[in-house]
Coordinates of C-alpha atoms in Angstrom, one line a residue:
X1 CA 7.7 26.8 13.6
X2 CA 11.3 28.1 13.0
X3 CA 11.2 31.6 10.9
X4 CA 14.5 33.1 10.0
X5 CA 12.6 36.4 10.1
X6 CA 12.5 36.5 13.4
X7 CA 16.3 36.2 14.0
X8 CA 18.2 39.1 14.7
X9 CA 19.3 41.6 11.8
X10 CA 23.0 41.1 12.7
X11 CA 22.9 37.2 13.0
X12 CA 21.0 36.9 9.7
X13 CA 24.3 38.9 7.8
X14 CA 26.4 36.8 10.1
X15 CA 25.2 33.9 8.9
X16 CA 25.0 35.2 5.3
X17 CA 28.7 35.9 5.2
X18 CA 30.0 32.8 6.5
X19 CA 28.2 30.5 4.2
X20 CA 29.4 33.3 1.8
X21 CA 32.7 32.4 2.6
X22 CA 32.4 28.8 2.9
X23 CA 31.1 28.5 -0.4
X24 CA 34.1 30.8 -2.1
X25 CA 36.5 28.9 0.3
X26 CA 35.5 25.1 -1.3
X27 CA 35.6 26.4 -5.1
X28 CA 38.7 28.1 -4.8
X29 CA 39.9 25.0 -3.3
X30 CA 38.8 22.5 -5.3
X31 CA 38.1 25.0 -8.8
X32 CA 35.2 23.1 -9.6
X33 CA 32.2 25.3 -10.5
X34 CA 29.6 22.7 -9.6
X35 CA 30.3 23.6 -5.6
X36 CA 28.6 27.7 -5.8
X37 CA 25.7 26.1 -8.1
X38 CA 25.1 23.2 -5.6
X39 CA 25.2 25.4 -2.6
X40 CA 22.9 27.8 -4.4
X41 CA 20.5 24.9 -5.6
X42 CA 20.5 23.2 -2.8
X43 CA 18.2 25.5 -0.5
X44 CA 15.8 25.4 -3.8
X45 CA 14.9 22.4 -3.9
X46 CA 14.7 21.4 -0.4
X47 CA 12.0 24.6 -0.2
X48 CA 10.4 22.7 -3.1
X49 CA 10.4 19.4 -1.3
X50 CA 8.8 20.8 1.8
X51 CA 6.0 22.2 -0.2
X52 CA 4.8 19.2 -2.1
X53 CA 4.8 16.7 1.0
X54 CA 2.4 14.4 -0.4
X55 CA 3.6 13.9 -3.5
X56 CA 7.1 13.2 -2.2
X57 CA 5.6 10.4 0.1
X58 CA 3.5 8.6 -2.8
X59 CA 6.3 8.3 -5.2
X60 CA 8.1 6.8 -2.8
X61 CA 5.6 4.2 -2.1
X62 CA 4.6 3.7 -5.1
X63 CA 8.5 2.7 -6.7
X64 CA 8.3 0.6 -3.3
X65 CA 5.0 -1.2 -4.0
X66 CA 5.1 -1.8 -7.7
X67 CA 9.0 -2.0 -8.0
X68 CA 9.0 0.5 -11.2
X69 CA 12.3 0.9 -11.2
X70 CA 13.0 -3.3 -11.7
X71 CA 10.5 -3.4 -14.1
X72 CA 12.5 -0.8 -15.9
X73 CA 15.8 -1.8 -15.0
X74 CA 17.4 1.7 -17.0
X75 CA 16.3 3.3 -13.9
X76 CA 17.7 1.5 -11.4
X77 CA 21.1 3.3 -11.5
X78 CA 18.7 6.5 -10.8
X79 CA 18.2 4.3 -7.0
X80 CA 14.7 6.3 -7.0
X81 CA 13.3 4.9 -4.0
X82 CA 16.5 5.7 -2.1
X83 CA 16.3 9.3 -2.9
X84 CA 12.7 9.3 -2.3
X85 CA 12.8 7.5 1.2
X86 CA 15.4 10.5 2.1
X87 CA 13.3 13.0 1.0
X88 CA 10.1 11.8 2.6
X89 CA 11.9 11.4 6.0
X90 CA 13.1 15.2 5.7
X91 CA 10.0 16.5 5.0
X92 CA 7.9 14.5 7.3
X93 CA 10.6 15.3 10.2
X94 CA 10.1 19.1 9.0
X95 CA 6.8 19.1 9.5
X96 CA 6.0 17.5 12.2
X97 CA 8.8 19.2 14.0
X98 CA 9.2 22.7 12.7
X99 CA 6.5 23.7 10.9
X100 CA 2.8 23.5 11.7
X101 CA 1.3 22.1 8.3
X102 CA 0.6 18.7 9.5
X103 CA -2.1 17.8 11.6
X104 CA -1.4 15.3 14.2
X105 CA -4.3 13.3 14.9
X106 CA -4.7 9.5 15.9
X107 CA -6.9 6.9 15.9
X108 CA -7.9 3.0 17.3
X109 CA -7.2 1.4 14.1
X110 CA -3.6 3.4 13.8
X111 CA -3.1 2.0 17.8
X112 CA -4.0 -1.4 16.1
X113 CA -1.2 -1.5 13.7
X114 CA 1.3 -0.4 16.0
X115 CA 0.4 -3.0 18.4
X116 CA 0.8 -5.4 15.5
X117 CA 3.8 -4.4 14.3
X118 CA 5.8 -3.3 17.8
X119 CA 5.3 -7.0 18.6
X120 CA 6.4 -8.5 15.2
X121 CA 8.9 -6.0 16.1
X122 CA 9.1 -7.4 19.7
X123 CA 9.8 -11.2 18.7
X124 CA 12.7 -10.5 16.6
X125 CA 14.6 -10.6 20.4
X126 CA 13.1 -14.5 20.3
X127 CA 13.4 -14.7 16.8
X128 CA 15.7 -18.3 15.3
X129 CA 17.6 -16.5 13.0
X130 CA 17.5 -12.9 14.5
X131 CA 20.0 -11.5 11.5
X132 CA 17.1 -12.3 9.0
X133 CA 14.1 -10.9 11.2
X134 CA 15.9 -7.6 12.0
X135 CA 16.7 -7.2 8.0
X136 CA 13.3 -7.5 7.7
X137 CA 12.3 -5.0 10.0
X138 CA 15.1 -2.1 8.6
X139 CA 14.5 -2.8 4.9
X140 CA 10.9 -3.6 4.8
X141 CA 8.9 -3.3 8.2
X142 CA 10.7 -0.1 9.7
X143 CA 9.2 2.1 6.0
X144 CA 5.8 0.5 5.9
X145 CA 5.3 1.6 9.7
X146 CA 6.3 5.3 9.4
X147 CA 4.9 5.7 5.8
X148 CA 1.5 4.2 6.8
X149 CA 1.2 7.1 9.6
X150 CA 2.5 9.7 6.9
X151 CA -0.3 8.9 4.3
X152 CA -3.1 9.2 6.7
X153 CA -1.6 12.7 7.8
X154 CA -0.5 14.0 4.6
X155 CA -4.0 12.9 2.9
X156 CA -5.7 16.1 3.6
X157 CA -8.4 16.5 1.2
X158 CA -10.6 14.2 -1.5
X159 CA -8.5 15.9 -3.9
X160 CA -5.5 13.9 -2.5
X161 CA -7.3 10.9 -2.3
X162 CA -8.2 10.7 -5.9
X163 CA -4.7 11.7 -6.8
X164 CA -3.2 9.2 -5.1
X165 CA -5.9 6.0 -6.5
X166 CA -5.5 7.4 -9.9
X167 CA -1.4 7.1 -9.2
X168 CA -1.8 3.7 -8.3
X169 CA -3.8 2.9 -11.1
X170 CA -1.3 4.1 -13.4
X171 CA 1.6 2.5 -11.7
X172 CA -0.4 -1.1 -12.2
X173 CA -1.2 -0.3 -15.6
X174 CA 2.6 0.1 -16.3
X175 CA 3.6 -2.9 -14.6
X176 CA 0.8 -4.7 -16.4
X177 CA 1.7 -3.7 -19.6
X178 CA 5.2 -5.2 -18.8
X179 CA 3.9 -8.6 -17.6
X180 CA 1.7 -8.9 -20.8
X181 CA 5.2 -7.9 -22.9
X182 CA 7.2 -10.4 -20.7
X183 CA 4.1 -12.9 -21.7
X184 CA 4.4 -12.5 -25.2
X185 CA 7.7 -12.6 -25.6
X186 CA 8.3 -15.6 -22.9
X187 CA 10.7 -13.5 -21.3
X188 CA 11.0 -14.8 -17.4
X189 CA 8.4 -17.6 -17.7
X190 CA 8.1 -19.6 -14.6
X191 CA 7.0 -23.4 -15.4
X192 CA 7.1 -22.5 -18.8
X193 CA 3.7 -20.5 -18.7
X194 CA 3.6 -18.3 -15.6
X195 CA 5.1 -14.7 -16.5
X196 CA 6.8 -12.5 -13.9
X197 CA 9.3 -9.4 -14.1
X198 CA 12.7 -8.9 -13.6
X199 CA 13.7 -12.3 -12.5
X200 CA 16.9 -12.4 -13.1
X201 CA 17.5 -9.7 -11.1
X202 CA 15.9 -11.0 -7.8
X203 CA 13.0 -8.5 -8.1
X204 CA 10.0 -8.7 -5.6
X205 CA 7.7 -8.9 -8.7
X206 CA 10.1 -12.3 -9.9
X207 CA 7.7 -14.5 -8.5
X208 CA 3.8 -14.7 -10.5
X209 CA 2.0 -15.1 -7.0
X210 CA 3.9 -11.9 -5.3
X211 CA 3.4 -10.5 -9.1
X212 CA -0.2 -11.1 -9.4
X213 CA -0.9 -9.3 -5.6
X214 CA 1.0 -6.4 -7.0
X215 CA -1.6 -6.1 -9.8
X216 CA -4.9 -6.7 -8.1
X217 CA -3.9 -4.0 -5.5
X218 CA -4.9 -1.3 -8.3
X219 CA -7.8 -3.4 -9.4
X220 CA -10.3 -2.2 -6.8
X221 CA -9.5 2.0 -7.7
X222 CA -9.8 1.2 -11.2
X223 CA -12.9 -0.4 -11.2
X224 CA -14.6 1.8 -8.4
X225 CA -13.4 5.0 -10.8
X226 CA -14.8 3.6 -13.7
X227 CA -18.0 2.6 -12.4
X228 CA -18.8 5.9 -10.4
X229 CA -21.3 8.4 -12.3
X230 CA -21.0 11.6 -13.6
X231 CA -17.4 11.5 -15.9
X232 CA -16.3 11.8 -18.9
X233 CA -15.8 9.3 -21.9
X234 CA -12.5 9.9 -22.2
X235 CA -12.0 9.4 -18.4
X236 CA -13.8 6.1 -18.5
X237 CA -12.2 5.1 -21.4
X238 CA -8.5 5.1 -20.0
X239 CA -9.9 3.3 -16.8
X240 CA -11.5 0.4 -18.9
X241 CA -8.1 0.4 -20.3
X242 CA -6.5 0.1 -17.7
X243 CA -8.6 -2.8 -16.1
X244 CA -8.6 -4.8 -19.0
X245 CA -4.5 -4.4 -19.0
X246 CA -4.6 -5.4 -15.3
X247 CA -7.1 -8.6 -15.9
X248 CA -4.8 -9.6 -18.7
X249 CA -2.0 -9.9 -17.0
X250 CA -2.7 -11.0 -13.9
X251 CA -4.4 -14.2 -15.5
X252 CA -1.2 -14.6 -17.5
X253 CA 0.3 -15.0 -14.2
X254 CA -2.0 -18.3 -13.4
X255 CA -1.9 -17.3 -9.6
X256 CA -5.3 -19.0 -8.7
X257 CA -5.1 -16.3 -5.5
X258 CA -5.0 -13.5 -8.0
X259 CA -8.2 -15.4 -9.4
X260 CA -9.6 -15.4 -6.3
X261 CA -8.9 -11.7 -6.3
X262 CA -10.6 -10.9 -9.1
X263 CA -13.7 -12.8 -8.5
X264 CA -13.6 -10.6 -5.1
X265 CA -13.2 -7.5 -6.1
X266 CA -15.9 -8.1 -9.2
X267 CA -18.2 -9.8 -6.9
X268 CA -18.0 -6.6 -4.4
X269 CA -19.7 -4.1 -7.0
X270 CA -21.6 -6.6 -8.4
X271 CA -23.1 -7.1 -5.3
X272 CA -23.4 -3.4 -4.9
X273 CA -24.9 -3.0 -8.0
X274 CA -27.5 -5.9 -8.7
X275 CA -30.3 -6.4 -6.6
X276 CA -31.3 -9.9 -7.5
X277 CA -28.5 -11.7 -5.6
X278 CA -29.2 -14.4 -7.3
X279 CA -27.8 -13.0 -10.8
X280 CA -24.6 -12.8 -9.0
X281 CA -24.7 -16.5 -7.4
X282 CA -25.0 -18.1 -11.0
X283 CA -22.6 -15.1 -12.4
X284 CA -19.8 -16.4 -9.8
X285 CA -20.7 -19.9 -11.1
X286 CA -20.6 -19.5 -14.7
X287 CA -17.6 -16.8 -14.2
X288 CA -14.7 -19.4 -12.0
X289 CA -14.2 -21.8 -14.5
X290 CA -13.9 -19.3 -17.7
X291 CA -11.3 -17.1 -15.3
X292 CA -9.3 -20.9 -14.8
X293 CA -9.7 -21.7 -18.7
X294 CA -8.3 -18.2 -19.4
X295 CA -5.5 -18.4 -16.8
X296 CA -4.7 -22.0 -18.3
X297 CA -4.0 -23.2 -14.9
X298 CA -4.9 -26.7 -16.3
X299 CA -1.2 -26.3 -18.5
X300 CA 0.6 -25.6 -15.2
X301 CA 3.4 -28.0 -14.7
X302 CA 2.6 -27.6 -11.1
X303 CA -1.1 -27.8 -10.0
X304 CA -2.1 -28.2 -13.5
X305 CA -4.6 -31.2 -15.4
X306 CA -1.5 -33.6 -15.2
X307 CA -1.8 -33.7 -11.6
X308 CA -4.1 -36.1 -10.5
X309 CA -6.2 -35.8 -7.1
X310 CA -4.9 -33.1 -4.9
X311 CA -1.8 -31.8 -6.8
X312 CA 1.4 -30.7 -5.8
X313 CA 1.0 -27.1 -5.7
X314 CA -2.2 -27.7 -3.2
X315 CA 0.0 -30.1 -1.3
X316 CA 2.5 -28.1 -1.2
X317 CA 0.3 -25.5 0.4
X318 CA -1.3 -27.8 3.4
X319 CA 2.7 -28.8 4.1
X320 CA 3.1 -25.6 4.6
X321 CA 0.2 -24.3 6.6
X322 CA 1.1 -27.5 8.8
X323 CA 3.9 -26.2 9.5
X324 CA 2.9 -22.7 10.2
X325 CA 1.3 -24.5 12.7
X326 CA 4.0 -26.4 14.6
X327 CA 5.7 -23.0 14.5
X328 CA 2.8 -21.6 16.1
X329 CA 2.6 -24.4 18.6
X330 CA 5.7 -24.4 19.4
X331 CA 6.1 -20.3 19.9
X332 CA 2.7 -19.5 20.8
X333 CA 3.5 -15.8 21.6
X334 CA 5.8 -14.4 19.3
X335 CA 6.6 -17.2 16.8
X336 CA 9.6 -17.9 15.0
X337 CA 9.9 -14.3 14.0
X338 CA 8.9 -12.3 10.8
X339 CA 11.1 -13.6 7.8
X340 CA 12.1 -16.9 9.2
X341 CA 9.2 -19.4 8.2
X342 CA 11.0 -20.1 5.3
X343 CA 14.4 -20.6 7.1
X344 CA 12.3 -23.2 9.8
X345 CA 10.2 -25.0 7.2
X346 CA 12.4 -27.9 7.4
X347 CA 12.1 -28.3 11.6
X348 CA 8.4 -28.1 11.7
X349 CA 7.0 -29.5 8.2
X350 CA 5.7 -32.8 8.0
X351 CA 6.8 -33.4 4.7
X352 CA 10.8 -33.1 3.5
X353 CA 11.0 -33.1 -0.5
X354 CA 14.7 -31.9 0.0
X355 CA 14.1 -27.8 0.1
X356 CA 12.2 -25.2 2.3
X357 CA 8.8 -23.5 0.7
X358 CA 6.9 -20.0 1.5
X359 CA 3.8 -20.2 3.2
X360 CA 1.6 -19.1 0.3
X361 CA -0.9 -17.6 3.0
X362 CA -1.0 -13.9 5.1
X363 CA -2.9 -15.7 7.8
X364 CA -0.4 -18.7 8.2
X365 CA 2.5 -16.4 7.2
X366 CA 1.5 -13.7 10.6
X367 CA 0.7 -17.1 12.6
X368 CA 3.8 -18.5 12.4
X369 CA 6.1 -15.7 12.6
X370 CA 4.3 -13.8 15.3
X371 CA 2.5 -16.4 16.9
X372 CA -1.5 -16.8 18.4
X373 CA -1.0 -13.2 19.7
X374 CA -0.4 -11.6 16.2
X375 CA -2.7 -13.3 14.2
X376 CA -5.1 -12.1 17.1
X377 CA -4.0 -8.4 16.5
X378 CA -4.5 -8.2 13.0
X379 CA -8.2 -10.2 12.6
X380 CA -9.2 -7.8 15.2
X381 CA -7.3 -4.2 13.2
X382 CA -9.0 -6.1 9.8
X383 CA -12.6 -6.1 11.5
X384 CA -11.7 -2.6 12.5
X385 CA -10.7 -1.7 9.2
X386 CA -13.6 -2.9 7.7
X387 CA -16.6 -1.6 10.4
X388 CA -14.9 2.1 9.8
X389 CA -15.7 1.3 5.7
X390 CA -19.0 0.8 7.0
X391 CA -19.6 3.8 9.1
X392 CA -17.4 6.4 6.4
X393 CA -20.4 5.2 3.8
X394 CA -23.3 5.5 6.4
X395 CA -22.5 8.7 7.4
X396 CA -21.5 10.1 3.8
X397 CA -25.4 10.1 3.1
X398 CA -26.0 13.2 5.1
X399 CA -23.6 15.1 2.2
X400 CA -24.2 16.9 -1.1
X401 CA -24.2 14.6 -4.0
X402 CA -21.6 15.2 -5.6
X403 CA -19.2 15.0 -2.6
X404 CA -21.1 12.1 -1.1
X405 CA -20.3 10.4 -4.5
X406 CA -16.3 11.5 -4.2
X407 CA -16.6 9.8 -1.1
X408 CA -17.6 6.8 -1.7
X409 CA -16.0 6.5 -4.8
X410 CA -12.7 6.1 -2.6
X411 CA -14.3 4.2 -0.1
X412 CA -15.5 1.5 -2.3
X413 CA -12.1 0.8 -4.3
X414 CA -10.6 0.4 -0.6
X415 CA -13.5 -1.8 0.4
X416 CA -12.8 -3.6 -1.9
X417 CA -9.2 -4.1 -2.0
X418 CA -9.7 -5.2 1.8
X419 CA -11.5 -7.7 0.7
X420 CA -9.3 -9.1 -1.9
X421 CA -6.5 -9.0 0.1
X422 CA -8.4 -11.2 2.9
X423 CA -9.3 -13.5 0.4
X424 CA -6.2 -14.0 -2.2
X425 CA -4.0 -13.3 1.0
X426 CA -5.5 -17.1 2.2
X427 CA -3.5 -18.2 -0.6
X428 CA -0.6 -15.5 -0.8
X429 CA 1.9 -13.9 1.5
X430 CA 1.7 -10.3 2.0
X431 CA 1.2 -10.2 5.9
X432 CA 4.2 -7.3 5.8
X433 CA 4.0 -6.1 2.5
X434 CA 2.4 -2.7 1.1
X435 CA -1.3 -3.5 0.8
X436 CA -2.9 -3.7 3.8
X437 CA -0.9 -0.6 5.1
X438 CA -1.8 1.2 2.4
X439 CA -5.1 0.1 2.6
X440 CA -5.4 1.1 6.5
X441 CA -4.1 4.4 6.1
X442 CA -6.3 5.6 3.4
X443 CA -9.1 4.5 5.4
X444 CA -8.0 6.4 8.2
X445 CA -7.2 9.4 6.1
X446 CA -10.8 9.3 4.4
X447 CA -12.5 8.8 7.8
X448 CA -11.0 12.2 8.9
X449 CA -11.9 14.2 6.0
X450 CA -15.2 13.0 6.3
X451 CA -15.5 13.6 10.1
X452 CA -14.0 17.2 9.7
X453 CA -16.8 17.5 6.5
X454 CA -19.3 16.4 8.6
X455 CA -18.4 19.2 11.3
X456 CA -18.9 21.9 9.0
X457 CA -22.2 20.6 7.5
X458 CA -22.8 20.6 11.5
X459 CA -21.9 24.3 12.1
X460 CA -24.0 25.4 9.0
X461 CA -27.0 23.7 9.9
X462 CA -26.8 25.2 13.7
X463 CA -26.1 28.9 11.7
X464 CA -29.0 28.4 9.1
X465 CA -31.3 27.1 12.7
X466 CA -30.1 30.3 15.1
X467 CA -30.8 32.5 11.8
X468 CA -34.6 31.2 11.8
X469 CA -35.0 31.3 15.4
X470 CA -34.0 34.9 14.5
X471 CA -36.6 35.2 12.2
X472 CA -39.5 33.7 13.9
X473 CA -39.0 36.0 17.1
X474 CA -38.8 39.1 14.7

């Protein structure tokens, strides 16, 4: 760790004096009275920065994610998650290099994802448009990658983790409240029904699939916060608020892969919760077909009740997984690189209506553009994911109560957003988008607290042993 303190007297007033200078030197030059209060500020808030790490590194994932600043267009001038990606870089690079704050650890499901993502990374060399793929990997890929290993070494405590879910819960109910506005004011409407945000300005969340992945994400925390024991009315409250806000508007969005989402991550506690399986058989029965007359899928222009046998929209999907496949086939190693199934759909699709289509699936979407050996990477870092849920619950039991409940309050809303996003991600894209990253890292993160939990509880039950082995030789 660099220390000033430990420079020589004489080079500290040295360096004093110059910057002393410098600063009179550039207002007496340019007369503007901004340049000493800059210079003085300056230092400030970097000191600031470096002290609040974690804070700096969820703001700017969570304007990234949920795209707050184009839901809220006034703020874009502000270019928040610009500032913030600086920021996190020069306080992670602090850290890691200069100070000793940070602990450096690693694990197999970290290796995973940086296997998965060095080759993505990898097959943009091989990829058929390469400028696409390679804008991929510096405006998207490149920030995910760092950003996941900086939230499972900047979340150091339970305290942090429950900061951070409660973050994300307020960031969806924000964005939810703006789909349900956008809704009832048919601002944006896609197929005349189907809401989404900030269209006309090319945002992420323009498009009611991406919009309704954005949603369910927060989903999981707010429902494993609100059903864990032990808080306040209040508390619960504002979470059964705030899940009601997010059901509302993600069935306004008609995406029948955020449906699938919701009967997931509903099905998970239920399924927690209920010991007659049964109950939640029939409940999954009786609860589909309300969720589709809700959505009003049937008015969809596009996979709606006009559509007779297999509609379009499902057509649409198998063109579309077929030709993930001939990609695949055709690139079995590293595809046809990330970002460029759209820009092949027309080589490789059996079926030419006279424009290219997404993939509308993670699992096609990774096939494709990284080929058999990617797809192989990430079902095996997914079963990873989930066996380390597994083990972080088993082993929590040995804990007091109330921690053991902190514990796997966290654990369950990831649990279950893994699971959502394996099963809405069948019929949405988000192979290199936030979630699952975000997703890994916390369950890396919470896996360490509990290991280095677990150590103590270790230590003191070895001290409280020696102390009656004490006691029964005496």
């Amino acid at each position: 760790m660099i220390d000033i303190n430990t420079f020589n007297p004489r080079l500290q007033i040295l360096f004093s004096v110059i910057l002393t200078l410098v600063v009179g030197l550039l207002w007496y030059k340019t007369k503007m009275w901004l340049v000493p209060v800059v210079f003085v500020l300056t230092p400030l808030v970097l000191i600031g920065l470096l002290r609040i790490p974690f804070y700096i590194v969820i703001t700017f994932i969570i304007f990234s994610y949920f795209r707050i600043h184009e839901a809220f267009p006034m703020m874009m001038p502000l270019r928040i998650p610009l500032a913030f990606s600086l920021a996190s870089f020069f306080v992670l690079g602090w850290h890691i290099f200069l100070s000793n704050n940070i602990k450096i650890y690693w694990s197999t499901e970290l290796t995973l994802v940086c296997l998965f993502l060095g080759w993505a990374t990898f097959g943009i060399m091989f990829a058929y448009n390469k400028n696409a793929a390679f804008s991929t990997f510096s405006g998207v890929l490149s920030k995910v990658w760092v950003m996941t290993i900086a939230i499972c070494w900047l979340v150091r405590s339970i305290h942090h983790f429950r900061i951070a879910t409660y973050l994300y819960v307020v960031a969806g109910a924000m964005i939810g409240l703006k789909a349900i506005s956008n809704k009832l004011e048919g601002i944006g409407l896609v197929e005349g029904t189907r809401v989404t945000i900030s269209r006309n300005l090319g945002s992420l969340i323009g498009d009611p699939n991406d919009l309704s992945l954005v949603l369910m994400f927060p989903m999981s925390f707010t429902l494993s916060n609100l059903l864990q024991p032990n808080i306040g009315k209040l508390h619960r409250l504002l979470l059964a608020v705030a899940y009601v806000i997010l059901f509302w508007a993600i069935i306004a969005t008609q995406s029948r892969g955020g449906l699938m989402g919701i009967m997931t991550v509903t099905g998970y506690f239920a399924f927690k919760r209920i010991k007659n399986k049964l109950y939640i058989v029939a409940g999954a029965a009786m609860l589909l077909p309300i969720l589709l007359v809700m959505a009003g899928v049937s008015d969809r222009s596009s996979g709606g009740a006009a559509e007779g046998g297999v509609d379009e929209s499902a057509m649409g999907r198998i063109y579309a997984w077929m030709a993930a496949w001939g990609m695949a086939v055709a690139n079995p190693f590293t595809g046809v690189g990330i970002n460029n199934f759209y820009l092949n759909y027309y080589l490789f699709s059996p079926h030419w209506d006279g424009k290219n289509h997404a993939v509308h699936s993670t699992w096609f979407q990774v096939l494709a553009e990284t080929g058999f050996v990617g797809l192989a990477l990430l079902i095996t870092l997914i079963t990873m994911l989930f066996r380390r849920l597994w083990r972080t619950e088993v082993d929590s039991r040995v804990l007091p109560t109330s921690e053991r409940n902190a514990i796997v309050t966290c654990n369950d809303g990831i649990f279950a957003g893994l699971l959502a996003f394996c099963v809405a991600g069948t019929f949405l894209t988000q192979g290199f988008t936030w979630p699952l990253y975000i997703l890994l890292s916390m369950t890396v993160a919470l896996a360490k607290i509990l290991s280095e939990r677990l150590a103590v509880e270790d230590l003191v039950k070895v001290d409280k042993e020696a102390i009656n082995c004490t006691s029964c030789i005496k």
